[in-house]
mmCIF file of C-alpha atoms in Angstrom:
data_model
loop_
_atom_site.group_PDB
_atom_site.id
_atom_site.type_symbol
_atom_site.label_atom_id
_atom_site.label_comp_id
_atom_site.label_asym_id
_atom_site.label_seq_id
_atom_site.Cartn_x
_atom_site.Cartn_y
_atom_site.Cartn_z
ATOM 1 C CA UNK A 1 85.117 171.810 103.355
ATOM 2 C CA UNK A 2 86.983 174.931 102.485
ATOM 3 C CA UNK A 3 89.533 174.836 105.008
ATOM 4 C CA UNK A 4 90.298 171.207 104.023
ATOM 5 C CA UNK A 5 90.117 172.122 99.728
ATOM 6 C CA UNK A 6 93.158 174.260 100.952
ATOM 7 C CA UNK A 7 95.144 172.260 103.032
ATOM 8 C CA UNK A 8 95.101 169.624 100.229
ATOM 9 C CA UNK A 9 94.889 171.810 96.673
ATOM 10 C CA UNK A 10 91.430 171.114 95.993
ATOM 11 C CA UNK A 11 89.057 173.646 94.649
ATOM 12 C CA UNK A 12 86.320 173.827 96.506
ATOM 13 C CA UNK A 13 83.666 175.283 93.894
ATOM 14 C CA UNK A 14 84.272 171.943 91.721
ATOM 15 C CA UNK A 15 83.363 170.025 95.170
ATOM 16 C CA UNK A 16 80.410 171.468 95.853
ATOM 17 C CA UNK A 17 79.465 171.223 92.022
ATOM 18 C CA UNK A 18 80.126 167.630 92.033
ATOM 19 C CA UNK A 19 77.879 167.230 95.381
ATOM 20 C CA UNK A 20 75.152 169.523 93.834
ATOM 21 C CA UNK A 21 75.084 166.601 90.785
ATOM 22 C CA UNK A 22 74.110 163.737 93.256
ATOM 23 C CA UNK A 23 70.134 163.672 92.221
ATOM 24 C CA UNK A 24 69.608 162.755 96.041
ATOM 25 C CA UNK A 25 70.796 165.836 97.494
ATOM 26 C CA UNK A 26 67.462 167.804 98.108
ATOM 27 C CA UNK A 27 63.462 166.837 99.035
ATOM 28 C CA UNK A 28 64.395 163.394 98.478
ATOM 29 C CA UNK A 29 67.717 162.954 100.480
ATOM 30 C CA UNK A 30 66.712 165.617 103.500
ATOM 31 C CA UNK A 31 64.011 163.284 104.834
ATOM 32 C CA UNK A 32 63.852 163.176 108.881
ATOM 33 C CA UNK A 33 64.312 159.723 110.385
ATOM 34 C CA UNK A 34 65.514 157.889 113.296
ATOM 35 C CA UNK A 35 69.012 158.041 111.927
ATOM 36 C CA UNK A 36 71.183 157.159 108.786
ATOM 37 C CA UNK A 37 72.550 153.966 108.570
ATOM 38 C CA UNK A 38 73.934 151.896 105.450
ATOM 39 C CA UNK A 39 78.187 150.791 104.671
ATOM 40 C CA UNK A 40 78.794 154.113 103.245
ATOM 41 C CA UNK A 41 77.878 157.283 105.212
ATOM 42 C CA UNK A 42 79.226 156.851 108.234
ATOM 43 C CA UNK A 43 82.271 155.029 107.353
ATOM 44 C CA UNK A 44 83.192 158.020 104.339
ATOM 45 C CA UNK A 45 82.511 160.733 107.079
ATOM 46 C CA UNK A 46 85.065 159.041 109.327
ATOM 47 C CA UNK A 47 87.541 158.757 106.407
ATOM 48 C CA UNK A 48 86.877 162.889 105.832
ATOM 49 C CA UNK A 49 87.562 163.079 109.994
ATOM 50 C CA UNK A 50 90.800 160.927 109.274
ATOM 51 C CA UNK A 51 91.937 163.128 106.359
ATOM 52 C CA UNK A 52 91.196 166.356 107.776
ATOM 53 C CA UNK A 53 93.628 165.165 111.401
ATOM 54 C CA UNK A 54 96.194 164.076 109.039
ATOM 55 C CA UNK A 55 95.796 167.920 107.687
ATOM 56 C CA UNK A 56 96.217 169.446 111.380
ATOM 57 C CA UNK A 57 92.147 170.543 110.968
ATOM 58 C CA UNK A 58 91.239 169.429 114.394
ATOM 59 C CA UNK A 59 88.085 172.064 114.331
ATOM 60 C CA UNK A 60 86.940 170.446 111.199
ATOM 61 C CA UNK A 61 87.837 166.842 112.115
ATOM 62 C CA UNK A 62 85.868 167.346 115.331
ATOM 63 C CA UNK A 63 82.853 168.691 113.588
ATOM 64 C CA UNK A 64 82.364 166.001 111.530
ATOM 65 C CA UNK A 65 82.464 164.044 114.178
ATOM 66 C CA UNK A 66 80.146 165.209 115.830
ATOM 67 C CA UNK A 67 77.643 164.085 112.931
ATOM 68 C CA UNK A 68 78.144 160.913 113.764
ATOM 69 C CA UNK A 69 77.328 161.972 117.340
ATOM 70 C CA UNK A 70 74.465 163.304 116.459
ATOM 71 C CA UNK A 71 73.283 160.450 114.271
ATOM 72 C CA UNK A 72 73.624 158.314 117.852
ATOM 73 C CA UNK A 73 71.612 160.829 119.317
ATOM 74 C CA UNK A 74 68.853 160.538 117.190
ATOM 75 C CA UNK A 75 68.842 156.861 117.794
ATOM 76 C CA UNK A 76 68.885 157.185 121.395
ATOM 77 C CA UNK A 77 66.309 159.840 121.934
ATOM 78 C CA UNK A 78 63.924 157.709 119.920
ATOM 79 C CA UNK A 79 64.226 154.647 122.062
ATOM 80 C CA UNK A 80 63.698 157.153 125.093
ATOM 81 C CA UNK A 81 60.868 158.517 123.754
ATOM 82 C CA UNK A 82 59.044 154.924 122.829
ATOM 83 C CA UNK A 83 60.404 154.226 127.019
ATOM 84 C CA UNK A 84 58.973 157.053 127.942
ATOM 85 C CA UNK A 85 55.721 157.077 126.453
ATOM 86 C CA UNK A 86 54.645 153.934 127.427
ATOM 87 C CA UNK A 87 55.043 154.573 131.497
ATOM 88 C CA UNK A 88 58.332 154.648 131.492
ATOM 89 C CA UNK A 89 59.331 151.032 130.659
ATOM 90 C CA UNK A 90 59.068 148.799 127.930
ATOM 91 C CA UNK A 91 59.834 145.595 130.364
ATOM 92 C CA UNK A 92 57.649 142.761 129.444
ATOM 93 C CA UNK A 93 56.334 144.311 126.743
ATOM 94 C CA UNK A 94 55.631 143.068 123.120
ATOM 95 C CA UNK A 95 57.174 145.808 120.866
ATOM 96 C CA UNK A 96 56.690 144.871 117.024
ATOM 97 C CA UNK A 97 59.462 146.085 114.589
ATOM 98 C CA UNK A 98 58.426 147.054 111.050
ATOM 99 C CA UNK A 99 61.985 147.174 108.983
ATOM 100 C CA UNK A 100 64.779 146.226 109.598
ATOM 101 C CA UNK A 101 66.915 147.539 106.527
ATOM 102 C CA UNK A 102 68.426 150.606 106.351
ATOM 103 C CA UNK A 103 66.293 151.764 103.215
ATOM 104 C CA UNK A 104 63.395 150.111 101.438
ATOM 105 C CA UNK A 105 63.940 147.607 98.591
ATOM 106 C CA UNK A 106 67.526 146.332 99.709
ATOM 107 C CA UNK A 107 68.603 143.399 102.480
ATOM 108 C CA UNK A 108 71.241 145.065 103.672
ATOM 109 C CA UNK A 109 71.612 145.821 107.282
ATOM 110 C CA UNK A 110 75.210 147.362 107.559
ATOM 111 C CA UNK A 111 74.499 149.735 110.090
ATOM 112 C CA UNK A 112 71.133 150.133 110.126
ATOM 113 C CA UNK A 113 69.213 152.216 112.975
ATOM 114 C CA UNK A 114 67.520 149.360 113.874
ATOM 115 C CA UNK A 115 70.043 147.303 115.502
ATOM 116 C CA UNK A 116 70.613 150.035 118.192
ATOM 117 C CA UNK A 117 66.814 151.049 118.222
ATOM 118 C CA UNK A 118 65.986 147.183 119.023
ATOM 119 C CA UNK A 119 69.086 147.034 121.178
ATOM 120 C CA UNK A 120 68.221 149.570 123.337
ATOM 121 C CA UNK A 121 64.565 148.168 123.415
ATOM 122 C CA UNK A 122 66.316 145.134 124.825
ATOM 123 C CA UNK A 123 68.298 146.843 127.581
ATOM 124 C CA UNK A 124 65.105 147.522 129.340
ATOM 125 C CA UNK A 125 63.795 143.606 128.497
ATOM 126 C CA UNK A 126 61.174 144.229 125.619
ATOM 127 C CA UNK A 127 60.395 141.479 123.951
ATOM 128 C CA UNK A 128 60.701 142.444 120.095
ATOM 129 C CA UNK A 129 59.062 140.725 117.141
ATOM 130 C CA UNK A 130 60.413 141.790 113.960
ATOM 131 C CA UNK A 131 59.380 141.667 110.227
ATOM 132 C CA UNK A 132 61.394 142.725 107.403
ATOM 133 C CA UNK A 133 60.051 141.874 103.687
ATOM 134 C CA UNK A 134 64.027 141.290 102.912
ATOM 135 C CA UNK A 135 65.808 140.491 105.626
ATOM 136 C CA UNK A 136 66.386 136.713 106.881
ATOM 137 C CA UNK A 137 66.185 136.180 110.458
ATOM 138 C CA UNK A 138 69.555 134.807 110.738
ATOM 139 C CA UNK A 139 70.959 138.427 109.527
ATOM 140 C CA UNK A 140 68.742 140.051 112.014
ATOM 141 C CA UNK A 141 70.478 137.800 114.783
ATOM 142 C CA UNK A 142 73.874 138.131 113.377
ATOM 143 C CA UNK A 143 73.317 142.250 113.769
ATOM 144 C CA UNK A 144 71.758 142.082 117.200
ATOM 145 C CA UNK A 145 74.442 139.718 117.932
ATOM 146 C CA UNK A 146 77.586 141.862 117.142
ATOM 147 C CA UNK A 147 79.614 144.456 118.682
ATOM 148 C CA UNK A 148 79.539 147.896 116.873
ATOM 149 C CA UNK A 149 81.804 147.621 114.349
ATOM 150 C CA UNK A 150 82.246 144.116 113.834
ATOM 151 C CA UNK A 151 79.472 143.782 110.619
ATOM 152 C CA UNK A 152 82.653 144.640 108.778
ATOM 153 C CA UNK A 153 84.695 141.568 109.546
ATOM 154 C CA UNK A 154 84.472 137.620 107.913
ATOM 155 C CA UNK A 155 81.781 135.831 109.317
ATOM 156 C CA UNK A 156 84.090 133.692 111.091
ATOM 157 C CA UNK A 157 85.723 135.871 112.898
ATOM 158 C CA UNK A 158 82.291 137.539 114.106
ATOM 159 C CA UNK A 159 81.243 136.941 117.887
ATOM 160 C CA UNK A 160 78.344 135.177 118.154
ATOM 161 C CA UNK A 161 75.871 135.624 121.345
ATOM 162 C CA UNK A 162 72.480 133.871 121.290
ATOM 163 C CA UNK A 163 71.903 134.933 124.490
ATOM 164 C CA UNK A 164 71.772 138.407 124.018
ATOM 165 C CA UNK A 165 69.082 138.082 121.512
ATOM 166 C CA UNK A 166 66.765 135.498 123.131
ATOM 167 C CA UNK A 167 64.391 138.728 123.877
ATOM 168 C CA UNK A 168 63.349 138.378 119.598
ATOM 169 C CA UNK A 169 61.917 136.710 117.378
ATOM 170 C CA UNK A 170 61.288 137.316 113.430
ATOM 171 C CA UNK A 171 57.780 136.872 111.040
ATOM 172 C CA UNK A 172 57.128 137.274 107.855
ATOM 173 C CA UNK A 173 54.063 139.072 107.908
ATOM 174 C CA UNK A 174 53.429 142.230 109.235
ATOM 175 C CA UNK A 175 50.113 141.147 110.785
ATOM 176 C CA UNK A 176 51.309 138.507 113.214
ATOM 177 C CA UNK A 177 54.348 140.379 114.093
ATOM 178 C CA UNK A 178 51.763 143.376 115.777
ATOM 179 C CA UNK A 179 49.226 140.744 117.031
ATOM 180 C CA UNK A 180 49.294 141.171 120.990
ATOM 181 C CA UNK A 181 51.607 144.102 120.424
ATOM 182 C CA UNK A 182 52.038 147.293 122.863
ATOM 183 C CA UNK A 183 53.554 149.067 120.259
ATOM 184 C CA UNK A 184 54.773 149.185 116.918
ATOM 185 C CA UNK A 185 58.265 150.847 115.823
ATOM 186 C CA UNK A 186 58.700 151.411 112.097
ATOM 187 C CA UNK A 187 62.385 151.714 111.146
ATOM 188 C CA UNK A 188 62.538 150.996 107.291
ATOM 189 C CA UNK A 189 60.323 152.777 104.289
ATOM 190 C CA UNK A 190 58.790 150.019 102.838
ATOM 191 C CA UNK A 191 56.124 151.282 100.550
ATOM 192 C CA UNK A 192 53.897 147.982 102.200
ATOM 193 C CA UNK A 193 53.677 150.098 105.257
ATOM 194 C CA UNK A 194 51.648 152.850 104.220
ATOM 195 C CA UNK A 195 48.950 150.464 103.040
ATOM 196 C CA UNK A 196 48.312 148.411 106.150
ATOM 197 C CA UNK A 197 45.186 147.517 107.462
ATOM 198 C CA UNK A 198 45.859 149.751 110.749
ATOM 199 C CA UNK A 199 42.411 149.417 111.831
ATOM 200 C CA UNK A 200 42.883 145.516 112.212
ATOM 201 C CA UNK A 201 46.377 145.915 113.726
ATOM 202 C CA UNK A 202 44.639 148.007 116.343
ATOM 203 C CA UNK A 203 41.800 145.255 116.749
ATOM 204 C CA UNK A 204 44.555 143.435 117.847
ATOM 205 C CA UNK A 205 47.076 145.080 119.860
ATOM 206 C CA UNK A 206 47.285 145.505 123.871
ATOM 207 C CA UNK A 207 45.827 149.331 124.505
ATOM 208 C CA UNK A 208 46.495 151.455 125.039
ATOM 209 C CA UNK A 209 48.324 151.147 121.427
ATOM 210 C CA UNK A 210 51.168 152.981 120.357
ATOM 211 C CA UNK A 211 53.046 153.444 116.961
ATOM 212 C CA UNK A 212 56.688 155.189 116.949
ATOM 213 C CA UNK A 213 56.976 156.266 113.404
ATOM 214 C CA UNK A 214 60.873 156.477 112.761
ATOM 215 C CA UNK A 215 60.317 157.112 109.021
ATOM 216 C CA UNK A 216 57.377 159.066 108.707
ATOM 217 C CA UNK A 217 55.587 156.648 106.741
ATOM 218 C CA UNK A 218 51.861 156.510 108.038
ATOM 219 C CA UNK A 219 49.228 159.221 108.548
ATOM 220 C CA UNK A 220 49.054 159.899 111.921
ATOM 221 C CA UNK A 221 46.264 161.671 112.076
ATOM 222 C CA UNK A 222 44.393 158.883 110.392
ATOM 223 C CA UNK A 223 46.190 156.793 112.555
ATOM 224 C CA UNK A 224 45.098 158.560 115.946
ATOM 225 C CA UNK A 225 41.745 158.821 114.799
ATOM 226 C CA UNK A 226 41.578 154.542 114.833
ATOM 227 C CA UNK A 227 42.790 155.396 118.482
ATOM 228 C CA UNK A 228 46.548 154.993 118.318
ATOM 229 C CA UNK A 229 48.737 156.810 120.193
ATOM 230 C CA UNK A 230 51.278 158.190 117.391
ATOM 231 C CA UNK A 231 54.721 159.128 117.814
ATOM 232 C CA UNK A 232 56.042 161.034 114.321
ATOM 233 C CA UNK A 233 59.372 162.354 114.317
ATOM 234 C CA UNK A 234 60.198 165.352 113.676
ATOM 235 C CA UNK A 235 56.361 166.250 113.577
ATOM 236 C CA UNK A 236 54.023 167.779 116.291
ATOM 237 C CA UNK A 237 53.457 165.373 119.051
ATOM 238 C CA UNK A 238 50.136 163.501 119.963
ATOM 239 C CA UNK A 239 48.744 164.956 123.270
ATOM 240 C CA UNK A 240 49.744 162.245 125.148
ATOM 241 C CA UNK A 241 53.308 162.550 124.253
ATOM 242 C CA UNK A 242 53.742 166.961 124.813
ATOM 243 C CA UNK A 243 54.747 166.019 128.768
ATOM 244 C CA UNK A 244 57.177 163.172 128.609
ATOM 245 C CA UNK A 245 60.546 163.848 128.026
ATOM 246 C CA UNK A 246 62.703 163.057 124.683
ATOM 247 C CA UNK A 247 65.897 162.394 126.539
ATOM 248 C CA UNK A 248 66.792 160.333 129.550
#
């Protein structure tokens, strides 16, 4: 940020003073998850890439990039971790989706890690059942149906691919979207997740039973002790997970 307060006249003590004033910098913005998503991040960190070529700051402009790279990273090693946890393929298999928002207590889907969490799922034919307290199902197709990128054109102009999506289907209730389940994903922070009946959902899955936390939502311990097989990112693995590789 320095380099770039010089090559346009800014100062860069009153930039990092008006950062330091956004309430969300700190324990409640440094949270681990399976990525950022939202309208805003990614497309204002491309817009400080664009600014800082214009500027002739290739070194900076490159590594801002490469948080975007990273932020595809993060995506992708989850997916490889749920692929290789359960033996190495997800074919066939029932994966339920908790959240499908980008954050808890919105609808909006504008980049959300889901769509290339549940798109990768779908590469290797899982057949996803999602639930999202917010979300309507024909948003969820719209997003699975799209091209990177193309969220942010009119509707009309959007591509539109049932076939790509006829892997998933959408429920409104958090029960019936685990029931027969060989795994659960949970990609959005909705407060309703931390007070599920776990024990039940476990009555009811295919075992063995595995839960990818991508938000850090449940208590895996708890969870492993109802005989789940817990994935928690960013936090120790589960025993059956220390072996398996993270990346492709």
């Amino acid at each position: 940020m320095s380099a770039l307060c010089e090559a346009t006249g800014a100062d860069v003590t009153q930039v990092s003073h008006a950062v330091g004033k956004d309430t969300r910098i700190g324990p409640n913005f440094l949270n681990a998850s399976v990525g950022f998503g939202g309208s805003c991040f990614q497309k204002d960190i491309l817009n400080l890439v664009y600014i800082c070529e214009c500027h002739g700051l290739a070194e900076v402009a490159n590594y801002w990039k490469q948080v975007i790279k990273i932020n595809d990273y993060q995506k992708t090693r989850f997916v490889n971790r749920i692929v290789s946890s359960m033996f190495n393929t997800v074919s066939g298999k029932k994966i339920a989706i908790l959240g499908f928002a980008f954050k808890k207590d919105t609808g909006d889907t504008r980049e959300t890690p889901a769509i290339d969490v549940c798109k990768g799922l779908i590469g290797d034919k899982a057949k996803i059942i999602i639930y999202d307290p917010q979300v309507q199902e024909e948003q969820i197709t719209r997003d699975l149906a799209l091209k990177k990128f193309d969220w942010d054109h009119p509707i009309h102009l959007q591509p539109m691919s049932p076939t790509s999506v006829k892997h998933v289907a959408c429920v409104w209730d958090a029960y019936e979207a685990t029931k027969g389940a060989h795994g659960i994903c949970i990609l959005t922070e909705w407060d309703e997740f931390k007070s599920l009946d776990y024990k039940r959902i476990f009555d009811g899955m295919e075992k063995p039973a595995f839960v990818f936390d991508g938000r850090n939502v449940v208590d895996a311990e708890k969870l492993r002790k109802i005989g789940f097989i817990v994935y928690a990112i960013g936090k120790p693995l589960d025993a059956w997970l220390k072996d398996m590789p993270a990346v492709a």
